[in-house]
């Protein structure tokens, strides 16, 4: 998965967390977003593209 895919999935997870119908779904989507953020940071570290990814929590 490339950086654009990870960024897209991260954003989608955050949007779904914001519209989740229950606390459990919100937590699940935020967990996915955190996982994507970790992968984005790791990819940036490997490629030397140290962008800043804000943490929404």
mmCIF file with all atom_site columns, N, CA and C in Angstrom:
data_model
loop_
_atom_site.group_PDB
_atom_site.id
_atom_site.type_symbol
_atom_site.label_atom_id
_atom_site.label_alt_id
_atom_site.label_comp_id
_atom_site.label_asym_id
_atom_site.label_entity_id
_atom_site.label_seq_id
_atom_site.pdbx_PDB_ins_code
_atom_site.Cartn_x
_atom_site.Cartn_y
_atom_site.Cartn_z
_atom_site.occupancy
_atom_site.B_iso_or_equiv
_atom_site.pdbx_formal_charge
_atom_site.auth_seq_id
_atom_site.auth_comp_id
_atom_site.auth_asym_id
_atom_site.auth_atom_id
_atom_site.pdbx_PDB_model_num
ATOM 1   N N  . UNK A 1 1  ? 0.849   -1.164 0.000  1.00 0.00 ? 1  UNK A N  1
ATOM 2   C CA . UNK A 1 1  ? 0.000   0.000  0.000  1.00 0.00 ? 1  UNK A CA 1
ATOM 3   C C  . UNK A 1 1  ? 0.900   1.235  0.000  1.00 0.00 ? 1  UNK A C  1
ATOM 4   N N  . UNK A 1 2  ? 0.622   2.170  -0.884 1.00 0.00 ? 2  UNK A N  1
ATOM 5   C CA . UNK A 1 2  ? 1.462   3.363  -0.946 1.00 0.00 ? 2  UNK A CA 1
ATOM 6   C C  . UNK A 1 2  ? 0.924   4.459  -0.018 1.00 0.00 ? 2  UNK A C  1
ATOM 7   N N  . UNK A 1 3  ? 1.678   5.546  0.047  1.00 0.00 ? 3  UNK A N  1
ATOM 8   C CA . UNK A 1 3  ? 1.345   6.624  0.971  1.00 0.00 ? 3  UNK A CA 1
ATOM 9   C C  . UNK A 1 3  ? -0.041  7.197  0.698  1.00 0.00 ? 3  UNK A C  1
ATOM 10  N N  . UNK A 1 4  ? -0.401  7.371  -0.558 1.00 0.00 ? 4  UNK A N  1
ATOM 11  C CA . UNK A 1 4  ? -1.725  7.922  -0.875 1.00 0.00 ? 4  UNK A CA 1
ATOM 12  C C  . UNK A 1 4  ? -2.844  7.016  -0.384 1.00 0.00 ? 4  UNK A C  1
ATOM 13  N N  . UNK A 1 5  ? -2.673  5.703  -0.539 1.00 0.00 ? 5  UNK A N  1
ATOM 14  C CA . UNK A 1 5  ? -3.678  4.758  -0.042 1.00 0.00 ? 5  UNK A CA 1
ATOM 15  C C  . UNK A 1 5  ? -3.809  4.865  1.473  1.00 0.00 ? 5  UNK A C  1
ATOM 16  N N  . UNK A 1 6  ? -2.672  4.909  2.166  1.00 0.00 ? 6  UNK A N  1
ATOM 17  C CA . UNK A 1 6  ? -2.694  4.994  3.625  1.00 0.00 ? 6  UNK A CA 1
ATOM 18  C C  . UNK A 1 6  ? -3.344  6.297  4.090  1.00 0.00 ? 6  UNK A C  1
ATOM 19  N N  . UNK A 1 7  ? -2.998  7.402  3.448  1.00 0.00 ? 7  UNK A N  1
ATOM 20  C CA . UNK A 1 7  ? -3.599  8.687  3.824  1.00 0.00 ? 7  UNK A CA 1
ATOM 21  C C  . UNK A 1 7  ? -5.109  8.686  3.590  1.00 0.00 ? 7  UNK A C  1
ATOM 22  N N  . UNK A 1 8  ? -5.538  8.107  2.488  1.00 0.00 ? 8  UNK A N  1
ATOM 23  C CA . UNK A 1 8  ? -6.966  8.031  2.181  1.00 0.00 ? 8  UNK A CA 1
ATOM 24  C C  . UNK A 1 8  ? -7.708  7.190  3.217  1.00 0.00 ? 8  UNK A C  1
ATOM 25  N N  . UNK A 1 9  ? -7.144  6.047  3.537  1.00 0.00 ? 9  UNK A N  1
ATOM 26  C CA . UNK A 1 9  ? -7.795  5.179  4.525  1.00 0.00 ? 9  UNK A CA 1
ATOM 27  C C  . UNK A 1 9  ? -7.810  5.817  5.910  1.00 0.00 ? 9  UNK A C  1
ATOM 28  N N  . UNK A 1 10 ? -6.737  6.525  6.247  1.00 0.00 ? 10 UNK A N  1
ATOM 29  C CA . UNK A 1 10 ? -6.680  7.230  7.523  1.00 0.00 ? 10 UNK A CA 1
ATOM 30  C C  . UNK A 1 10 ? -7.813  8.260  7.598  1.00 0.00 ? 10 UNK A C  1
ATOM 31  N N  . UNK A 1 11 ? -7.944  9.063  6.558  1.00 0.00 ? 11 UNK A N  1
ATOM 32  C CA . UNK A 1 11 ? -8.982  10.093 6.522  1.00 0.00 ? 11 UNK A CA 1
ATOM 33  C C  . UNK A 1 11 ? -10.378 9.477  6.571  1.00 0.00 ? 11 UNK A C  1
ATOM 34  N N  . UNK A 1 12 ? -10.589 8.411  5.823  1.00 0.00 ? 12 UNK A N  1
ATOM 35  C CA . UNK A 1 12 ? -11.894 7.736  5.823  1.00 0.00 ? 12 UNK A CA 1
ATOM 36  C C  . UNK A 1 12 ? -12.232 7.202  7.213  1.00 0.00 ? 12 UNK A C  1
ATOM 37  N N  . UNK A 1 13 ? -11.254 6.623  7.881  1.00 0.00 ? 13 UNK A N  1
ATOM 38  C CA . UNK A 1 13 ? -11.489 6.107  9.235  1.00 0.00 ? 13 UNK A CA 1
ATOM 39  C C  . UNK A 1 13 ? -11.861 7.220  10.193 1.00 0.00 ? 13 UNK A C  1
ATOM 40  N N  . UNK A 1 14 ? -11.193 8.373  10.069 1.00 0.00 ? 14 UNK A N  1
ATOM 41  C CA . UNK A 1 14 ? -11.534 9.505  10.934 1.00 0.00 ? 14 UNK A CA 1
ATOM 42  C C  . UNK A 1 14 ? -12.944 10.008 10.659 1.00 0.00 ? 14 UNK A C  1
ATOM 43  N N  . UNK A 1 15 ? -13.322 10.073 9.395  1.00 0.00 ? 15 UNK A N  1
ATOM 44  C CA . UNK A 1 15 ? -14.676 10.523 9.062  1.00 0.00 ? 15 UNK A CA 1
ATOM 45  C C  . UNK A 1 15 ? -15.722 9.541  9.589  1.00 0.00 ? 15 UNK A C  1
ATOM 46  N N  . UNK A 1 16 ? -15.449 8.254  9.444  1.00 0.00 ? 16 UNK A N  1
ATOM 47  C CA . UNK A 1 16 ? -16.397 7.252  9.940  1.00 0.00 ? 16 UNK A CA 1
ATOM 48  C C  . UNK A 1 16 ? -16.487 7.280  11.458 1.00 0.00 ? 16 UNK A C  1
ATOM 49  N N  . UNK A 1 17 ? -15.377 7.552  12.131 1.00 0.00 ? 17 UNK A N  1
ATOM 50  C CA . UNK A 1 17 ? -15.409 7.675  13.591 1.00 0.00 ? 17 UNK A CA 1
ATOM 51  C C  . UNK A 1 17 ? -16.303 8.841  13.998 1.00 0.00 ? 17 UNK A C  1
ATOM 52  N N  . UNK A 1 18 ? -16.244 9.904  13.226 1.00 0.00 ? 18 UNK A N  1
ATOM 53  C CA . UNK A 1 18 ? -17.041 11.086 13.537 1.00 0.00 ? 18 UNK A CA 1
ATOM 54  C C  . UNK A 1 18 ? -18.529 10.902 13.342 1.00 0.00 ? 18 UNK A C  1
ATOM 55  N N  . UNK A 1 19 ? -18.904 9.935  12.515 1.00 0.00 ? 19 UNK A N  1
ATOM 56  C CA . UNK A 1 19 ? -20.328 9.708  12.252 1.00 0.00 ? 19 UNK A CA 1
ATOM 57  C C  . UNK A 1 19 ? -20.821 8.363  12.788 1.00 0.00 ? 19 UNK A C  1
ATOM 58  N N  . UNK A 1 20 ? -19.997 7.714  13.577 1.00 0.00 ? 20 UNK A N  1
ATOM 59  C CA . UNK A 1 20 ? -20.360 6.394  14.107 1.00 0.00 ? 20 UNK A CA 1
ATOM 60  C C  . UNK A 1 20 ? -21.591 6.497  15.000 1.00 0.00 ? 20 UNK A C  1
ATOM 61  N N  . UNK A 1 21 ? -22.397 5.458  14.946 1.00 0.00 ? 21 UNK A N  1
ATOM 62  C CA . UNK A 1 21 ? -23.651 5.455  15.688 1.00 0.00 ? 21 UNK A CA 1
ATOM 63  C C  . UNK A 1 21 ? -23.540 5.013  17.137 1.00 0.00 ? 21 UNK A C  1
ATOM 64  N N  . UNK A 1 22 ? -22.391 4.476  17.514 1.00 0.00 ? 22 UNK A N  1
ATOM 65  C CA . UNK A 1 22 ? -22.215 4.044  18.896 1.00 0.00 ? 22 UNK A CA 1
ATOM 66  C C  . UNK A 1 22 ? -20.745 4.189  19.282 1.00 0.00 ? 22 UNK A C  1
ATOM 67  N N  . UNK A 1 23 ? -20.510 4.138  20.583 1.00 0.00 ? 23 UNK A N  1
ATOM 68  C CA . UNK A 1 23 ? -19.162 4.325  21.112 1.00 0.00 ? 23 UNK A CA 1
ATOM 69  C C  . UNK A 1 23 ? -18.212 3.235  20.614 1.00 0.00 ? 23 UNK A C  1
ATOM 70  N N  . UNK A 1 24 ? -18.705 2.012  20.511 1.00 0.00 ? 24 UNK A N  1
ATOM 71  C CA . UNK A 1 24 ? -17.858 0.904  20.070 1.00 0.00 ? 24 UNK A CA 1
ATOM 72  C C  . UNK A 1 24 ? -17.395 1.080  18.635 1.00 0.00 ? 24 UNK A C  1
ATOM 73  N N  . UNK A 1 25 ? -18.290 1.511  17.768 1.00 0.00 ? 25 UNK A N  1
ATOM 74  C CA . UNK A 1 25 ? -17.930 1.741  16.365 1.00 0.00 ? 25 UNK A CA 1
ATOM 75  C C  . UNK A 1 25 ? -16.956 2.909  16.257 1.00 0.00 ? 25 UNK A C  1
ATOM 76  N N  . UNK A 1 26 ? -17.194 3.944  17.034 1.00 0.00 ? 26 UNK A N  1
ATOM 77  C CA . UNK A 1 26 ? -16.289 5.089  17.032 1.00 0.00 ? 26 UNK A CA 1
ATOM 78  C C  . UNK A 1 26 ? -14.888 4.655  17.457 1.00 0.00 ? 26 UNK A C  1
ATOM 79  N N  . UNK A 1 27 ? -14.805 3.851  18.512 1.00 0.00 ? 27 UNK A N  1
ATOM 80  C CA . UNK A 1 27 ? -13.509 3.373  18.991 1.00 0.00 ? 27 UNK A CA 1
ATOM 81  C C  . UNK A 1 27 ? -12.821 2.502  17.944 1.00 0.00 ? 27 UNK A C  1
ATOM 82  N N  . UNK A 1 28 ? -13.582 1.676  17.264 1.00 0.00 ? 28 UNK A N  1
ATOM 83  C CA . UNK A 1 28 ? -13.013 0.803  16.239 1.00 0.00 ? 28 UNK A CA 1
ATOM 84  C C  . UNK A 1 28 ? -12.424 1.625  15.095 1.00 0.00 ? 28 UNK A C  1
ATOM 85  N N  . UNK A 1 29 ? -13.146 2.637  14.643 1.00 0.00 ? 29 UNK A N  1
ATOM 86  C CA . UNK A 1 29 ? -12.658 3.472  13.547 1.00 0.00 ? 29 UNK A CA 1
ATOM 87  C C  . UNK A 1 29 ? -11.450 4.303  13.976 1.00 0.00 ? 29 UNK A C  1
ATOM 88  N N  . UNK A 1 30 ? -11.460 4.787  15.208 1.00 0.00 ? 30 UNK A N  1
ATOM 89  C CA . UNK A 1 30 ? -10.293 5.525  15.696 1.00 0.00 ? 30 UNK A CA 1
ATOM 90  C C  . UNK A 1 30 ? -9.085  4.610  15.813 1.00 0.00 ? 30 UNK A C  1
ATOM 91  N N  . UNK A 1 31 ? -9.318  3.362  16.193 1.00 0.00 ? 31 UNK A N  1
ATOM 92  C CA . UNK A 1 31 ? -8.231  2.392  16.252 1.00 0.00 ? 31 UNK A CA 1
ATOM 93  C C  . UNK A 1 31 ? -7.629  2.139  14.883 1.00 0.00 ? 31 UNK A C  1
ATOM 94  N N  . UNK A 1 32 ? -8.496  2.025  13.883 1.00 0.00 ? 32 UNK A N  1
ATOM 95  C CA . UNK A 1 32 ? -8.003  1.868  12.511 1.00 0.00 ? 32 UNK A CA 1
ATOM 96  C C  . UNK A 1 32 ? -7.188  3.088  12.094 1.00 0.00 ? 32 UNK A C  1
ATOM 97  N N  . UNK A 1 33 ? -7.682  4.275  12.424 1.00 0.00 ? 33 UNK A N  1
ATOM 98  C CA . UNK A 1 33 ? -6.967  5.502  12.070 1.00 0.00 ? 33 UNK A CA 1
ATOM 99  C C  . UNK A 1 33 ? -5.590  5.532  12.723 1.00 0.00 ? 33 UNK A C  1
ATOM 100 N N  . UNK A 1 34 ? -5.511  5.113  13.985 1.00 0.00 ? 34 UNK A N  1
ATOM 101 C CA . UNK A 1 34 ? -4.207  5.069  14.659 1.00 0.00 ? 34 UNK A CA 1
ATOM 102 C C  . UNK A 1 34 ? -3.272  4.089  13.970 1.00 0.00 ? 34 UNK A C  1
ATOM 103 N N  . UNK A 1 35 ? -3.799  2.948  13.557 1.00 0.00 ? 35 UNK A N  1
ATOM 104 C CA . UNK A 1 35 ? -2.979  1.965  12.846 1.00 0.00 ? 35 UNK A CA 1
ATOM 105 C C  . UNK A 1 35 ? -2.464  2.510  11.526 1.00 0.00 ? 35 UNK A C  1
ATOM 106 N N  . UNK A 1 36 ? -3.320  3.184  10.788 1.00 0.00 ? 36 UNK A N  1
ATOM 107 C CA . UNK A 1 36 ? -2.880  3.795  9.529  1.00 0.00 ? 36 UNK A CA 1
ATOM 108 C C  . UNK A 1 36 ? -1.852  4.889  9.795  1.00 0.00 ? 36 UNK A C  1
ATOM 109 N N  . UNK A 1 37 ? -2.050  5.675  10.848 1.00 0.00 ? 37 UNK A N  1
ATOM 110 C CA . UNK A 1 37 ? -1.093  6.734  11.185 1.00 0.00 ? 37 UNK A CA 1
ATOM 111 C C  . UNK A 1 37 ? 0.276   6.134  11.497 1.00 0.00 ? 37 UNK A C  1
ATOM 112 N N  . UNK A 1 38 ? 0.291   5.029  12.214 1.00 0.00 ? 38 UNK A N  1
ATOM 113 C CA . UNK A 1 38 ? 1.561   4.358  12.513 1.00 0.00 ? 38 UNK A CA 1
ATOM 114 C C  . UNK A 1 38 ? 2.255   3.907  11.229 1.00 0.00 ? 38 UNK A C  1
ATOM 115 N N  . UNK A 1 39 ? 1.469   3.351  10.326 1.00 0.00 ? 39 UNK A N  1
ATOM 116 C CA . UNK A 1 39 ? 2.044   2.893  9.056  1.00 0.00 ? 39 UNK A CA 1
ATOM 117 C C  . UNK A 1 39 ? 2.544   4.055  8.212  1.00 0.00 ? 39 UNK A C  1
ATOM 118 N N  . UNK A 1 40 ? 1.818   5.173  8.245  1.00 0.00 ? 40 UNK A N  1
ATOM 119 C CA . UNK A 1 40 ? 2.238   6.369  7.501  1.00 0.00 ? 40 UNK A CA 1
ATOM 120 C C  . UNK A 1 40 ? 3.570   6.871  8.054  1.00 0.00 ? 40 UNK A C  1
ATOM 121 N N  . UNK A 1 41 ? 3.667   6.970  9.374  1.00 0.00 ? 41 UNK A N  1
ATOM 122 C CA . UNK A 1 41 ? 4.907   7.449  9.982  1.00 0.00 ? 41 UNK A CA 1
ATOM 123 C C  . UNK A 1 41 ? 6.075   6.513  9.665  1.00 0.00 ? 41 UNK A C  1
ATOM 124 N N  . UNK A 1 42 ? 5.829   5.217  9.702  1.00 0.00 ? 42 UNK A N  1
ATOM 125 C CA . UNK A 1 42 ? 6.891   4.256  9.395  1.00 0.00 ? 42 UNK A CA 1
ATOM 126 C C  . UNK A 1 42 ? 7.347   4.399  7.949  1.00 0.00 ? 42 UNK A C  1
ATOM 127 N N  . UNK A 1 43 ? 6.408   4.561  7.047  1.00 0.00 ? 43 UNK A N  1
ATOM 128 C CA . UNK A 1 43 ? 6.755   4.737  5.635  1.00 0.00 ? 43 UNK A CA 1
ATOM 129 C C  . UNK A 1 43 ? 7.531   6.034  5.434  1.00 0.00 ? 43 UNK A C  1
ATOM 130 N N  . UNK A 1 44 ? 7.110   7.095  6.098  1.00 0.00 ? 44 UNK A N  1
ATOM 131 C CA . UNK A 1 44 ? 7.809   8.372  5.995  1.00 0.00 ? 44 UNK A CA 1
ATOM 132 C C  . UNK A 1 44 ? 9.233   8.257  6.543  1.00 0.00 ? 44 UNK A C  1
ATOM 133 N N  . UNK A 1 45 ? 9.391   7.523  7.621  1.00 0.00 ? 45 UNK A N  1
ATOM 134 C CA . UNK A 1 45 ? 10.726  7.351  8.199  1.00 0.00 ? 45 UNK A CA 1
ATOM 135 C C  . UNK A 1 45 ? 11.627  6.559  7.247  1.00 0.00 ? 45 UNK A C  1
ATOM 136 N N  . UNK A 1 46 ? 11.073  5.527  6.611  1.00 0.00 ? 46 UNK A N  1
ATOM 137 C CA . UNK A 1 46 ? 11.865  4.713  5.677  1.00 0.00 ? 46 UNK A CA 1
ATOM 138 C C  . UNK A 1 46 ? 12.269  5.491  4.436  1.00 0.00 ? 46 UNK A C  1
ATOM 139 N N  . UNK A 1 47 ? 11.402  6.376  3.984  1.00 0.00 ? 47 UNK A N  1
ATOM 140 C CA . UNK A 1 47 ? 11.666  7.087  2.735  1.00 0.00 ? 47 UNK A CA 1
ATOM 141 C C  . UNK A 1 47 ? 12.260  8.472  2.949  1.00 0.00 ? 47 UNK A C  1
ATOM 142 N N  . UNK A 1 48 ? 12.381  8.892  4.207  1.00 0.00 ? 48 UNK A N  1
ATOM 143 C CA . UNK A 1 48 ? 12.951  10.199 4.491  1.00 0.00 ? 48 UNK A CA 1
ATOM 144 C C  . UNK A 1 48 ? 12.044  11.355 4.163  1.00 0.00 ? 48 UNK A C  1
ATOM 145 N N  . UNK A 1 49 ? 10.757  11.100 4.112  1.00 0.00 ? 49 UNK A N  1
ATOM 146 C CA . UNK A 1 49 ? 9.779   12.155 3.835  1.00 0.00 ? 49 UNK A CA 1
ATOM 147 C C  . UNK A 1 49 ? 9.048   12.468 5.126  1.00 0.00 ? 49 UNK A C  1
ATOM 148 N N  . UNK A 1 50 ? 9.700   13.159 6.025  1.00 0.00 ? 50 UNK A N  1
ATOM 149 C CA . UNK A 1 50 ? 9.186   13.386 7.368  1.00 0.00 ? 50 UNK A CA 1
ATOM 150 C C  . UNK A 1 50 ? 8.063   14.382 7.446  1.00 0.00 ? 50 UNK A C  1
ATOM 151 N N  . UNK A 1 51 ? 6.930   14.047 6.898  1.00 0.00 ? 51 UNK A N  1
ATOM 152 C CA . UNK A 1 51 ? 5.757   14.900 7.025  1.00 0.00 ? 51 UNK A CA 1
ATOM 153 C C  . UNK A 1 51 ? 5.190   14.795 8.421  1.00 0.00 ? 51 UNK A C  1
ATOM 154 N N  . UNK A 1 52 ? 4.367   15.716 8.785  1.00 0.00 ? 52 UNK A N  1
ATOM 155 C CA . UNK A 1 52 ? 3.734   15.708 10.096 1.00 0.00 ? 52 UNK A CA 1
ATOM 156 C C  . UNK A 1 52 ? 2.310   15.242 9.944  1.00 0.00 ? 52 UNK A C  1
ATOM 157 N N  . UNK A 1 53 ? 1.976   14.189 10.643 1.00 0.00 ? 53 UNK A N  1
ATOM 158 C CA . UNK A 1 53 ? 0.621   13.661 10.618 1.00 0.00 ? 53 UNK A CA 1
ATOM 159 C C  . UNK A 1 53 ? -0.037  14.027 11.944 1.00 0.00 ? 53 UNK A C  1
ATOM 160 N N  . UNK A 1 54 ? -1.040  14.894 11.919 1.00 0.00 ? 54 UNK A N  1
ATOM 161 C CA . UNK A 1 54 ? -1.669  15.297 13.177 1.00 0.00 ? 54 UNK A CA 1
ATOM 162 C C  . UNK A 1 54 ? -2.391  14.141 13.836 1.00 0.00 ? 54 UNK A C  1
ATOM 163 N N  . UNK A 1 55 ? -2.394  14.153 15.154 1.00 0.00 ? 55 UNK A N  1
ATOM 164 C CA . UNK A 1 55 ? -3.109  13.154 15.921 1.00 0.00 ? 55 UNK A CA 1
ATOM 165 C C  . UNK A 1 55 ? -4.437  13.746 16.343 1.00 0.00 ? 55 UNK A C  1
ATOM 166 N N  . UNK A 1 56 ? -5.559  13.163 15.921 1.00 0.00 ? 56 UNK A N  1
ATOM 167 C CA . UNK A 1 56 ? -6.863  13.766 16.186 1.00 0.00 ? 56 UNK A CA 1
ATOM 168 C C  . UNK A 1 56 ? -7.418  13.475 17.563 1.00 0.00 ? 56 UNK A C  1
ATOM 169 N N  . UNK A 1 57 ? -6.652  12.821 18.424 1.00 0.00 ? 57 UNK A N  1
ATOM 170 C CA . UNK A 1 57 ? -7.223  12.389 19.709 1.00 0.00 ? 57 UNK A CA 1
ATOM 171 C C  . UNK A 1 57 ? -6.684  13.210 20.841 1.00 0.00 ? 57 UNK A C  1
#
